[in-house]
CSV table of C-alpha atoms and ligand atoms in Angstrom, one decimal:
chain,number,residue,atom,x,y,z
S,1098,MET,CA,119.7,108.6,159.6
S,1099,THR,CA,123.1,107.2,160.3
S,1100,PRO,CA,125.4,107.6,157.2
S,1101,ALA,CA,126.2,104.4,155.4
S,1102,GLN,CA,129.4,103.0,156.7
S,1103,ALA,CA,132.1,102.6,154.2
S,1104,PRO,CA,133.1,98.9,154.6
S,1105,THR,CA,136.5,97.5,155.0
S,1106,LEU,CA,135.4,94.8,152.6
S,1107,THR,CA,138.2,92.3,151.9
S,1108,LEU,CA,137.6,89.8,149.3
S,1109,ASP,CA,139.9,86.8,149.1
S,1110,ASN,CA,140.9,85.4,145.7
S,1111,ARG,CA,141.5,81.9,146.7
S,1112,PHE,CA,140.0,80.2,143.6
S,1113,ALA,CA,142.0,82.5,141.3
S,1114,ARG,CA,145.2,82.0,143.4
S,1115,GLU,CA,145.0,78.2,143.7
S,1116,LEU,CA,143.6,77.5,140.2
S,1117,PRO,CA,144.9,80.2,137.9
S,1118,GLU,CA,144.5,78.0,134.8
S,1119,MET,CA,140.7,78.1,135.4
S,1120,ALA,CA,140.3,81.7,136.4
S,1121,LEU,CA,140.3,84.5,133.8
S,1122,ALA,CA,140.8,87.9,135.3
S,1123,TRP,CA,137.9,90.1,133.9
S,1124,LYS,CA,135.9,93.2,134.5
S,1125,ALA,CA,132.2,93.6,134.6
S,1126,HIS,CA,130.4,95.7,132.1
S,1127,GLN,CA,130.1,99.3,133.3
S,1128,PHE,CA,126.4,99.9,133.6
S,1129,PRO,CA,125.4,103.5,133.3
S,1130,ALA,CA,122.7,103.7,136.0
S,1131,PRO,CA,122.6,100.8,138.5
S,1132,ARG,CA,119.6,100.9,140.8
S,1133,LEU,CA,119.0,98.5,143.6
S,1134,LEU,CA,115.7,96.5,143.2
S,1135,ALA,CA,116.1,93.9,146.0
S,1136,LEU,CA,118.5,93.5,148.9
S,1137,ASN,CA,118.7,90.5,151.3
S,1138,GLU,CA,119.5,92.3,154.5
S,1139,SER,CA,119.7,89.2,156.7
S,1140,LEU,CA,122.2,87.6,154.3
S,1141,ALA,CA,124.1,90.8,154.1
S,1142,ALA,CA,124.4,90.7,157.9
S,1143,GLU,CA,125.6,87.1,157.8
S,1144,LEU,CA,128.3,88.3,155.5
S,1145,GLY,CA,129.3,91.2,157.7
S,1146,LEU,CA,128.1,93.7,155.0
S,1147,ASP,CA,126.3,96.9,156.1
S,1148,PRO,CA,122.9,97.0,154.4
S,1149,ALA,CA,122.9,100.8,154.5
S,1150,TRP,CA,126.2,100.8,152.7
S,1151,LEU,CA,125.0,98.3,150.1
S,1152,ARG,CA,122.1,100.7,149.4
S,1153,SER,CA,124.5,103.6,148.8
S,1154,GLU,CA,125.9,104.4,145.3
S,1155,GLU,CA,129.2,102.7,146.1
S,1156,GLY,CA,127.4,99.6,147.5
S,1157,THR,CA,125.1,99.3,144.5
S,1158,GLY,CA,128.2,99.7,142.4
S,1159,LEU,CA,129.8,96.7,144.2
S,1160,LEU,CA,126.6,94.6,143.6
S,1161,SER,CA,126.6,95.4,139.9
S,1162,GLY,CA,130.3,95.1,139.2
S,1163,LYS,CA,131.1,98.8,138.9
S,1164,VAL,CA,133.0,99.0,142.1
S,1165,VAL,CA,135.8,96.5,142.8
S,1166,PRO,CA,137.1,96.4,146.3
S,1167,GLU,CA,140.8,97.0,146.7
S,1168,GLY,CA,142.8,93.9,146.3
S,1169,ALA,CA,140.0,91.9,144.7
S,1170,THR,CA,140.5,90.0,141.5
S,1171,PRO,CA,137.2,89.3,139.7
S,1172,VAL,CA,137.4,86.3,137.4
S,1173,ALA,CA,135.4,84.4,134.9
S,1174,GLN,CA,135.6,80.7,135.9
S,1175,ALA,CA,136.3,78.0,133.3
S,1176,TYR,CA,134.2,74.9,133.3
S,1177,ALA,CA,132.9,72.3,130.8
S,1178,GLY,CA,129.7,70.3,131.0
S,1179,HIS,CA,127.2,67.9,129.5
S,1180,GLN,CA,124.2,69.8,128.4
S,1181,PHE,CA,121.2,67.6,127.7
S,1182,GLY,CA,123.6,64.7,127.4
S,1183,GLY,CA,126.0,66.3,124.9
S,1184,TYR,CA,129.5,67.4,126.0
S,1185,SER,CA,130.6,71.0,125.7
S,1186,PRO,CA,134.3,71.3,126.4
S,1187,ARG,CA,134.2,75.0,127.0
S,1188,LEU,CA,131.3,76.6,128.8
S,1189,GLY,CA,132.5,78.8,131.7
S,1190,ASP,CA,131.1,82.1,133.0
S,1191,GLY,CA,129.7,83.6,129.9
S,1192,ARG,CA,127.7,86.2,131.8
S,1193,ALA,CA,129.0,85.9,135.3
S,1194,LEU,CA,132.0,86.8,137.4
S,1195,LEU,CA,133.4,85.5,140.7
S,1196,LEU,CA,134.2,88.7,142.6
S,1197,GLY,CA,136.0,86.7,145.3
S,1198,GLU,CA,135.4,84.9,148.6
S,1199,LEU,CA,134.6,86.3,152.0
S,1200,VAL,CA,134.3,84.7,155.5
S,1201,ASP,CA,130.8,84.8,157.0
S,1202,ASP,CA,129.8,85.2,160.6
S,1203,GLY,CA,129.9,81.4,161.0
S,1204,GLY,CA,133.6,81.4,159.8
S,1205,ARG,CA,132.6,79.8,156.5
S,1206,LEU,CA,134.1,80.8,153.2
S,1207,ARG,CA,131.5,82.1,150.7
S,1208,ASP,CA,131.7,83.1,147.1
S,1209,LEU,CA,130.4,86.5,146.0
S,1210,HIS,CA,129.4,86.2,142.4
S,1211,LEU,CA,127.6,88.3,139.8
S,1212,LYS,CA,125.3,87.0,137.1
S,1213,GLY,CA,124.4,89.2,134.1
S,1214,SER,CA,127.6,91.3,134.4
S,1215,GLY,CA,128.5,91.4,130.7
S,1216,ARG,CA,130.4,89.5,128.1
S,1217,THR,CA,133.5,87.4,128.9
S,1218,PRO,CA,135.7,85.3,126.7
S,1219,PHE,CA,133.3,82.4,127.5
S,1220,SER,CA,130.3,84.2,126.1
S,1221,ARG,CA,130.2,82.4,122.8
S,1222,GLY,CA,127.1,83.8,121.0
S,1223,GLY,CA,125.5,85.3,124.2
S,1224,ASP,CA,125.3,88.9,125.1
S,1225,GLY,CA,126.5,88.4,128.7
S,1226,PHE,CA,123.5,90.1,130.1
S,1227,ALA,CA,120.4,89.1,132.1
S,1228,ALA,CA,116.9,90.6,132.4
S,1229,VAL,CA,115.1,91.7,135.5
S,1230,GLY,CA,112.5,89.0,135.4
S,1231,PRO,CA,114.9,85.9,135.4
S,1232,MET,CA,117.2,87.5,138.0
S,1233,LEU,CA,114.3,88.2,140.4
S,1234,ARG,CA,113.0,84.7,139.7
S,1235,GLU,CA,116.3,83.2,140.9
S,1236,TYR,CA,116.2,85.5,143.9
S,1237,VAL,CA,112.7,84.5,145.1
S,1238,ILE,CA,113.0,80.8,144.3
S,1239,SER,CA,116.5,80.4,145.8
S,1240,GLU,CA,115.4,82.3,149.0
S,1241,ALA,CA,112.3,80.1,149.1
S,1242,MET,CA,114.5,77.0,148.9
S,1243,HIS,CA,116.7,78.3,151.7
S,1244,ALA,CA,113.6,78.9,153.9
S,1245,LEU,CA,112.5,75.4,153.1
S,1246,GLY,CA,115.8,74.1,154.5
S,1247,ILE,CA,117.1,72.9,151.2
S,1248,PRO,CA,120.8,73.6,150.4
S,1249,THR,CA,121.1,76.3,147.8
S,1250,THR,CA,123.1,79.3,146.6
S,1251,ARG,CA,121.7,82.5,148.1
S,1252,SER,CA,120.6,85.8,146.5
S,1253,LEU,CA,122.1,88.9,148.0
S,1254,ALA,CA,120.7,91.5,145.7
S,1255,VAL,CA,119.3,92.3,142.3
S,1256,VAL,CA,120.3,95.6,140.7
S,1257,ALA,CA,118.6,97.0,137.6
S,1258,THR,CA,121.3,98.1,135.1
S,1259,GLY,CA,119.4,100.8,133.4
S,1260,GLN,CA,120.2,99.0,130.1
S,1261,THR,CA,117.9,97.2,127.8
S,1262,VAL,CA,118.4,93.5,127.1
S,1263,TYR,CA,117.1,92.1,123.9
S,1264,ARG,CA,115.4,88.7,124.0
S,1265,GLU,CA,112.2,88.0,122.1
S,1266,GLU,CA,111.3,91.5,123.3
S,1267,ALA,CA,113.2,94.4,124.8
S,1268,LEU,CA,113.5,93.9,128.5
S,1269,PRO,CA,115.0,95.8,131.4
S,1270,GLY,CA,118.5,94.4,132.3
S,1271,ALA,CA,119.6,93.3,135.8
S,1272,VAL,CA,122.5,91.8,137.7
S,1273,LEU,CA,122.1,89.3,140.4
S,1274,ALA,CA,124.6,89.2,143.3
S,1275,ARG,CA,124.8,85.6,144.3
S,1276,VAL,CA,126.4,83.9,147.3
S,1277,ALA,CA,127.5,80.3,147.3
S,1278,SER,CA,129.7,78.1,149.4
S,1279,SER,CA,131.5,77.8,146.1
S,1280,HIS,CA,130.9,77.6,142.4
S,1281,LEU,CA,132.7,74.3,141.9
S,1282,ARG,CA,130.7,72.1,139.6
S,1283,VAL,CA,131.0,68.7,138.1
S,1284,GLY,CA,131.8,70.7,135.0
S,1285,THR,CA,134.8,72.3,136.8
S,1286,PHE,CA,136.3,68.8,137.2
S,1287,GLN,CA,135.4,67.9,133.6
S,1288,PHE,CA,137.3,71.0,132.4
S,1289,ALA,CA,140.4,70.2,134.5
S,1290,ARG,CA,140.3,66.5,133.3
S,1291,ALA,CA,140.1,67.5,129.7
S,1292,THR,CA,143.2,69.6,129.9
S,1293,GLY,CA,145.1,66.3,130.4
S,1294,ASP,CA,147.0,68.0,133.3
S,1295,VAL,CA,146.6,65.5,136.2
S,1296,GLU,CA,148.3,67.9,138.6
S,1297,LEU,CA,145.7,70.6,137.8
S,1298,LEU,CA,142.9,68.0,138.4
S,1299,ARG,CA,144.5,67.2,141.7
S,1300,ARG,CA,144.7,70.8,142.8
S,1301,VAL,CA,141.0,71.2,141.9
S,1302,ALA,CA,140.2,68.2,144.0
S,1303,ASP,CA,142.3,69.4,146.9
S,1304,HIS,CA,140.6,72.8,146.7
S,1305,ALA,CA,137.2,71.1,146.8
S,1306,ILE,CA,138.1,68.9,149.7
S,1307,ALA,CA,139.4,71.8,151.7
S,1308,ARG,CA,136.3,73.9,151.0
S,1309,HIS,CA,133.5,71.3,151.2
S,1310,HIS,CA,134.5,67.9,152.4
S,1311,PRO,CA,137.5,68.4,154.7
S,1312,GLY,CA,137.0,65.0,156.3
S,1313,ALA,CA,138.0,63.4,153.0
S,1314,ALA,CA,141.6,64.8,153.5
S,1315,ASP,CA,142.1,62.3,156.4
S,1316,ALA,CA,140.7,59.3,154.5
S,1317,GLU,CA,142.9,56.6,153.2
S,1318,GLN,CA,142.0,57.6,149.7
S,1319,PRO,CA,141.1,61.3,149.8
S,1320,TYR,CA,139.8,61.5,146.2
S,1321,LEU,CA,137.6,58.5,146.6
S,1322,ALA,CA,136.3,60.0,149.8
S,1323,LEU,CA,135.6,63.3,148.0
S,1324,PHE,CA,133.6,61.4,145.3
S,1325,GLU,CA,131.6,59.5,148.0
S,1326,ALA,CA,130.9,62.8,149.9
S,1327,VAL,CA,129.6,64.4,146.7
S,1328,VAL,CA,127.5,61.3,145.9
S,1329,ALA,CA,126.0,61.6,149.4
S,1330,ALA,CA,125.4,65.3,149.2
S,1331,GLN,CA,123.7,65.0,145.8
S,1332,ALA,CA,121.6,62.0,146.9
S,1333,SER,CA,120.4,64.0,149.8
S,1334,LEU,CA,119.8,67.2,147.8
S,1335,VAL,CA,117.8,65.5,145.0
S,1336,ALA,CA,115.7,63.6,147.6
S,1337,GLN,CA,114.8,67.0,149.1
S,1338,TRP,CA,113.8,68.4,145.7
S,1339,MET,CA,111.6,65.4,145.2
S,1340,LEU,CA,110.0,65.7,148.6
S,1341,VAL,CA,109.1,69.3,148.1
S,1342,GLY,CA,108.1,68.9,144.4
S,1343,PHE,CA,110.9,71.0,142.9
S,1344,VAL,CA,111.8,70.5,139.3
S,1345,HIS,CA,115.2,72.0,138.5
S,1346,GLY,CA,114.7,71.8,134.8
S,1347,VAL,CA,118.3,72.0,133.6
S,1348,MET,CA,120.4,69.4,135.4
S,1349,ASN,CA,123.4,69.7,133.1
S,1350,THR,CA,126.7,68.7,134.7
S,1351,ASP,CA,127.7,72.4,134.8
S,1352,ASN,CA,124.7,73.0,137.1
S,1353,VAL,CA,125.7,70.3,139.6
S,1354,THR,CA,127.7,71.6,142.6
S,1355,ILE,CA,130.4,69.8,144.5
S,1356,SER,CA,129.0,71.4,147.7
S,1357,GLY,CA,125.5,69.8,147.3
S,1358,GLU,CA,123.8,73.2,146.9
S,1359,THR,CA,121.1,73.8,144.4
S,1360,ILE,CA,122.5,76.1,141.7
S,1361,ASP,CA,121.4,78.0,138.5
S,1362,TYR,CA,117.7,78.7,138.8
S,1363,GLY,CA,116.7,78.9,135.2
S,1364,PRO,CA,113.6,77.1,134.0
S,1365,CYS,CA,112.9,75.5,137.4
S,1366,ALA,CA,109.4,75.3,138.9
S,1367,PHE,CA,107.4,73.7,141.7
S,1368,LEU,CA,105.0,70.9,140.9
S,1369,ASP,CA,101.3,71.5,140.9
S,1370,ALA,CA,99.8,68.1,139.9
S,1371,PHE,CA,101.7,65.2,141.4
S,1372,ASP,CA,102.9,63.7,138.1
S,1373,PRO,CA,106.4,62.2,137.5
S,1374,ALA,CA,106.3,63.2,133.9
S,1375,THR,CA,106.1,66.9,134.6
S,1376,VAL,CA,108.3,69.1,132.5
S,1377,TYR,CA,108.1,72.9,132.5
S,1378,SER,CA,111.1,73.9,130.5
S,1379,SER,CA,110.3,74.8,126.9
S,1380,ILE,CA,113.6,73.4,125.6
S,1381,ASP,CA,113.4,70.0,127.4
S,1382,THR,CA,111.3,68.5,124.7
S,1383,GLY,CA,112.5,64.9,125.5
S,1384,GLY,CA,111.6,65.2,129.1
S,1385,ARG,CA,115.2,64.4,130.2
S,1386,TYR,CA,114.8,66.6,133.3
S,1387,ALA,CA,111.2,65.7,134.1
S,1388,TYR,CA,110.3,65.7,137.8
S,1389,GLY,CA,110.4,61.9,138.1
S,1390,ASN,CA,113.7,61.6,136.2
S,1391,GLN,CA,115.7,63.8,138.6
S,1392,PRO,CA,117.2,61.0,140.7
S,1393,VAL,CA,118.3,59.0,137.7
S,1394,VAL,CA,119.8,62.1,136.0
S,1395,ALA,CA,121.7,63.0,139.3
S,1396,GLU,CA,123.2,59.5,139.2
S,1397,TRP,CA,124.2,59.9,135.5
S,1398,ASN,CA,125.8,63.3,136.3
S,1399,LEU,CA,127.8,61.7,139.2
S,1400,ALA,CA,129.0,59.1,136.7
S,1401,ARG,CA,130.4,62.0,134.6
S,1402,PHE,CA,132.1,63.3,137.8
S,1403,ALA,CA,133.6,59.9,138.4
S,1404,GLU,CA,135.0,59.8,134.9
S,1405,ALA,CA,136.6,63.2,135.5
S,1406,LEU,CA,138.2,61.9,138.7
S,1407,LEU,CA,139.5,58.6,137.3
S,1408,PRO,CA,143.2,59.5,137.1
S,1409,LEU,CA,143.1,60.4,140.8
S,1410,LEU,CA,141.4,57.2,141.9
S,1411,ALA,CA,144.0,54.6,141.0
S,1412,GLU,CA,147.2,54.1,139.0
S,1413,ASP,CA,145.5,52.0,136.3
S,1414,GLN,CA,142.2,52.9,134.6
S,1415,GLU,CA,140.6,49.5,135.2
S,1416,THR,CA,141.1,49.7,139.0
S,1417,ALA,CA,139.9,53.3,139.0
S,1418,ILE,CA,136.7,52.4,137.1
S,1419,ALA,CA,136.0,49.5,139.5
S,1420,VAL,CA,136.5,51.7,142.5
S,1421,ALA,CA,134.4,54.5,141.1
S,1422,THR,CA,131.6,52.1,140.1
S,1423,GLU,CA,131.4,50.7,143.5
S,1424,ALA,CA,131.2,54.1,145.1
S,1425,LEU,CA,128.6,55.2,142.6
S,1426,GLU,CA,126.5,52.2,143.7
S,1427,GLY,CA,126.1,54.1,147.0
S,1428,PHE,CA,123.9,56.6,145.3
S,1429,ARG,CA,120.7,54.6,145.0
S,1430,PRO,CA,120.5,53.3,148.6
S,1431,ARG,CA,121.4,56.8,149.9
S,1432,TYR,CA,118.8,58.4,147.8
S,1433,SER,CA,116.1,55.9,148.7
S,1434,ALA,CA,116.9,56.2,152.4
S,1435,ALA,CA,116.7,60.0,152.3
S,1436,TRP,CA,113.5,59.9,150.3
S,1437,SER,CA,111.8,57.3,152.5
S,1438,ALA,CA,112.8,59.1,155.7
S,1439,GLY,CA,111.5,62.3,154.2
S,1440,MET,CA,108.2,60.7,153.2
S,1441,ARG,CA,107.8,59.2,156.6
S,1442,ALA,CA,108.2,62.6,158.2
S,1443,LYS,CA,105.8,64.2,155.7
S,1444,LEU,CA,103.2,61.7,156.8
S,1445,GLY,CA,103.9,62.2,160.5
S,1446,LEU,CA,105.3,58.7,161.0
S,1447,ALA,CA,108.9,59.5,161.7
S,1448,GLY,CA,109.2,57.4,164.8
S,1449,HIS,CA,106.9,54.5,163.7
S,1450,ALA,CA,108.3,51.1,164.4
S,1451,ASP,CA,106.4,49.1,161.7
S,1452,ASP,CA,108.5,49.7,158.6
S,1453,ALA,CA,106.5,47.5,156.3
S,1454,ALA,CA,103.2,49.2,157.2
S,1455,VAL,CA,104.8,52.6,156.7
S,1456,SER,CA,106.2,51.8,153.3
S,1457,THR,CA,102.9,50.4,152.1
S,1458,VAL,CA,101.1,53.6,153.2
S,1459,VAL,CA,103.7,55.8,151.5
S,1460,GLY,CA,103.7,53.8,148.2
S,1461,ASP,CA,99.9,53.7,148.1
S,1462,LEU,CA,99.6,57.5,148.7
S,1463,VAL,CA,102.1,58.2,145.8
S,1464,THR,CA,100.0,56.0,143.5
S,1465,LEU,CA,96.7,57.5,144.6
S,1466,ALA,CA,98.0,61.1,144.3
S,1467,GLN,CA,99.4,60.5,140.8
S,1468,ASP,CA,96.3,58.8,139.6
S,1469,ASN,CA,94.2,61.7,140.9
S,1470,ARG,CA,96.6,64.4,139.7
S,1471,VAL,CA,96.5,66.0,143.2
S,1472,ASP,CA,98.3,69.3,143.9
S,1473,HIS,CA,101.6,68.2,145.6
S,1474,THR,CA,101.9,71.1,148.1
S,1475,SER,CA,98.2,71.2,149.1
S,1476,LEU,CA,98.1,67.4,149.6
S,1477,PHE,CA,100.8,67.1,152.2
S,1478,ARG,CA,99.7,70.3,154.1
S,1479,SER,CA,96.1,69.3,154.2
S,1480,LEU,CA,97.0,65.8,155.4
S,1481,GLY,CA,98.2,67.6,158.6
S,1482,ALA,CA,94.5,68.7,159.1
S,1483,ALA,CA,93.4,65.1,158.3
S,1484,ALA,CA,95.7,63.8,161.0
S,1485,ARG,CA,93.9,66.1,163.4
S,1486,GLY,CA,90.5,64.7,162.3
S,1487,ASP,CA,89.5,67.0,159.6
S,1488,ALA,CA,90.0,65.0,156.4
S,1489,GLU,CA,87.7,67.2,154.2
S,1490,PRO,CA,90.3,69.6,152.8
S,1491,ALA,CA,92.5,66.7,151.7
S,1492,ARG,CA,89.5,64.6,150.5
S,1493,GLY,CA,88.4,67.5,148.3
S,1494,LEU,CA,91.6,67.1,146.2
S,1495,PHE,CA,90.7,63.6,145.1
S,1496,LEU,CA,88.3,62.2,142.5
S,1497,ASP,CA,88.6,58.7,143.8
S,1498,LEU,CA,86.9,59.4,147.2
S,1499,ALA,CA,86.6,55.7,148.2
S,1500,GLY,CA,90.3,55.2,147.5
S,1501,PHE,CA,91.2,58.3,149.6
S,1502,ASP,CA,88.9,57.2,152.5
S,1503,ALA,CA,90.4,53.7,152.6
S,1504,TRP,CA,93.9,55.0,152.5
S,1505,THR,CA,93.2,57.6,155.1
S,1506,GLN,CA,91.8,55.0,157.5
S,1507,ARG,CA,94.9,52.9,157.2
S,1508,TRP,CA,97.3,55.8,157.5
S,1509,ARG,CA,95.5,57.2,160.6
S,1510,SER,CA,95.5,53.9,162.3
S,1511,LEU,CA,99.3,54.3,162.4
S,1512,GLY,CA,98.9,57.4,164.6
S,1513,PRO,CA,100.5,60.3,162.5
S,1514,ASP,CA,101.9,63.3,164.4
S,1515,ALA,CA,100.1,66.3,163.0
S,1516,THR,CA,102.4,68.9,164.6
S,1517,ALA,CA,105.5,67.3,163.2
S,1518,MET,CA,103.8,67.2,159.8
S,1519,ASP,CA,103.3,71.0,159.8
S,1520,ARG,CA,107.0,71.5,160.4
S,1521,VAL,CA,108.0,69.7,157.2
S,1522,ASN,CA,105.1,70.3,154.8
S,1523,PRO,CA,105.1,73.9,153.6
S,1524,VAL,CA,101.9,75.9,153.1
S,1525,TYR,CA,103.6,78.4,150.8
S,1526,VAL,CA,105.9,77.6,148.0
S,1527,PRO,CA,106.6,80.0,145.1
S,1528,ARG,CA,103.8,78.7,142.9
S,1529,ASN,CA,104.2,79.2,139.2
S,1530,HIS,CA,101.3,81.6,138.7
S,1531,LEU,CA,102.4,83.7,141.7
S,1532,VAL,CA,106.0,83.9,140.4
S,1533,GLU,CA,104.8,84.9,136.9
S,1534,GLU,CA,102.4,87.6,138.4
S,1535,ALA,CA,105.3,89.0,140.5
S,1536,LEU,CA,107.8,89.1,137.7
S,1537,THR,CA,105.4,90.6,135.2
S,1538,SER,CA,104.7,93.4,137.6
S,1539,ALA,CA,108.3,93.9,138.5
S,1540,THR,CA,109.3,94.1,134.8
S,1541,ALA,CA,106.7,96.8,134.4
S,1542,GLY,CA,108.2,98.7,137.4
S,1543,ASP,CA,106.0,97.6,140.3
S,1544,LEU,CA,108.0,95.5,142.9
S,1545,GLY,CA,105.0,95.2,145.3
S,1546,PRO,CA,103.9,91.7,144.3
S,1547,PHE,CA,107.5,90.4,144.2
S,1548,GLU,CA,108.2,91.8,147.7
S,1549,ARG,CA,104.9,90.3,149.1
S,1550,LEU,CA,105.6,86.9,147.6
S,1551,LEU,CA,109.2,86.9,149.0
S,1552,GLU,CA,107.8,87.7,152.4
S,1553,VAL,CA,105.3,84.9,152.2
S,1554,VAL,CA,107.7,82.2,151.0
S,1555,ALA,CA,110.4,83.2,153.5
S,1556,ALA,CA,108.3,81.5,156.2
S,1557,PRO,CA,106.9,78.6,154.3
S,1558,TYR,CA,105.7,76.4,157.2
S,1559,ASP,CA,104.0,79.2,159.2
S,1560,GLU,CA,100.3,79.5,158.1
S,1561,ARG,CA,99.2,83.1,158.4
S,1562,PRO,CA,95.7,84.6,158.1
S,1563,GLY,CA,94.9,86.5,154.9
S,1564,LEU,CA,97.3,84.6,152.7
S,1565,ASP,CA,95.0,82.0,151.2
S,1566,ARG,CA,95.7,83.0,147.7
S,1567,TYR,CA,99.4,82.1,148.2
S,1568,ALA,CA,98.5,78.6,149.4
S,1569,ASP,CA,96.0,77.9,146.6
S,1570,PRO,CA,96.8,76.1,143.4
S,1571,ALA,CA,96.8,78.0,140.1
S,1572,PRO,CA,93.4,78.8,138.7
S,1573,GLU,CA,92.3,76.8,135.6
S,1574,SER,CA,92.8,79.9,133.5
S,1575,PHE,CA,96.6,79.8,134.1
S,1576,GLY,CA,96.8,76.9,131.8
S,1577,THR,CA,99.9,74.8,131.0
S,1578,TYR,CA,103.0,76.3,132.5
S,1579,ARG,CA,106.1,76.8,130.3
S,1580,THR,CA,109.5,78.1,131.6
S,1581,PHE,CA,112.4,79.4,129.6
S,1582,CYS,CA,116.1,79.2,130.3
S,1583,GLY,CA,117.4,82.1,132.4
S,1584,THR,CA,119.0,83.9,129.5
W,2466,AMP,P1,123.0,78.3,132.3
W,2466,AMP,O1,121.9,77.7,131.4
W,2466,AMP,O2,122.6,79.6,132.9
W,2466,AMP,O3,123.5,77.3,133.3
W,2466,AMP,O4,124.2,78.6,131.3
W,2466,AMP,C1,124.9,77.7,130.5
W,2466,AMP,C2,126.1,78.3,129.8
W,2466,AMP,O5,125.6,79.4,128.9
W,2466,AMP,C3,127.0,79.0,130.7
W,2466,AMP,O6,128.3,78.8,130.2
W,2466,AMP,C4,126.6,80.4,130.7
W,2466,AMP,O7,127.7,81.3,131.1
W,2466,AMP,C5,126.2,80.6,129.3
W,2466,AMP,N1,125.2,81.7,129.1
W,2466,AMP,C6,123.9,81.7,129.5
W,2466,AMP,N2,123.3,82.8,129.1
W,2466,AMP,C7,124.3,83.6,128.6
W,2466,AMP,C8,124.3,84.9,128.0
W,2466,AMP,N3,123.2,85.7,128.0
W,2466,AMP,N4,125.4,85.4,127.5
W,2466,AMP,C9,126.5,84.7,127.5
W,2466,AMP,N5,126.6,83.4,128.0
W,2466,AMP,C10,125.5,82.9,128.5
W,2467,MG,MG1,124.7,77.1,134.6
């Protein structure tokens, strides 16, 4: 065995340097016995980190906050946010730290961040810690999203801390090492705006432009161009969630990124029955973040972003509001275009010339699938087989057989491309019952089911023999699924 190579790991502190008012230098809790549970070797390679070193005592120390590379400045980031519609002026990293930024093999700047690393001045009533289950949950779901081609933060590692975390029960603690193209959120701008310091707000905006939307710098109105770019990125992101049946569950403005990456996998889950009213989160009693509400909520969150940006959009408030309102009106057409193009592709009709016929077929399928409470993932994948002539697997999902047959005939007359469908309709998503099974085992000490699930969802479009149970919907006995915030 070659010895682990001590890295020349250099972490930049660009956020802390450029926005010191929003970066509180802080140290992670010193956990007594960190032990690596999961390591993303391909992501490590992308970041130029040697997996063998990350597995060493020093590497595991880095991944859990014990080891700070020379010159690095870990910080807790300040942000505000609307949570379930109510404004909190001071949220911030209450159990997380930004270790710093590094340049990946594609030349992109990426944040290296820890979640569950102990209390900070933003912790309020929280203990600053995280449990093994929720951190592995974020790991497997974010990596599944990445494999599905959906923009997301990534998971580099989960380290067990050796410390007990107290929730409703005593649980083993863990730290997640997360990688993101940044942790700038709508809430970051809300915090800057609330300070009343317009120059700080401008520096946050300049930082965001440089990192995520550099084209905006050359626009006539760079801050308006930034807003438009974020509107476009979020419209595209939420369309992708809808197309794959992902329910984020806690779309507070502090969980909405400027980059357009999915962030903060708490009570999220994948749809089983195709039902717009689906809510999994136990705290979302009003259904604010229900599956079907996600586009409207995204637009609402972008309106909060616009409010934060107002002083940068025009000299006088009235003009600024008019400019922002017009730009926000771009959300709906962008979202609809992205969703419609995605549905076309899911039905194998990407290149079809007859727009009207395609939209009727799409609309009718949505109605039929909702009325029949059909499993979302199984439906689209089995339609690939139907496009090849075997409609039985899809037909078996419906109670209204006559309705399904009539729809299928109309759809097939448009000539769907089955091969193209299989490239966009996953066979394997992290189904709720499989995630629960994997996390229950992992919490009890057996990582086997977690590792197998991760391997399956890492290649979601590639149907493999022997993996039927990963493609099947939950058994009836699984019952109604409830998720809890990742605390
Ligand atoms: P989240 O629901 O993970 O997006 O977190 C919302 C806010 O609550 C953020 O400011 C977090 O830092 C904070 N928070 C969540 N869990 C904890 C915890 N266990 N200890 C301290 N702060 C927390
Ligand atoms: Mg959050």
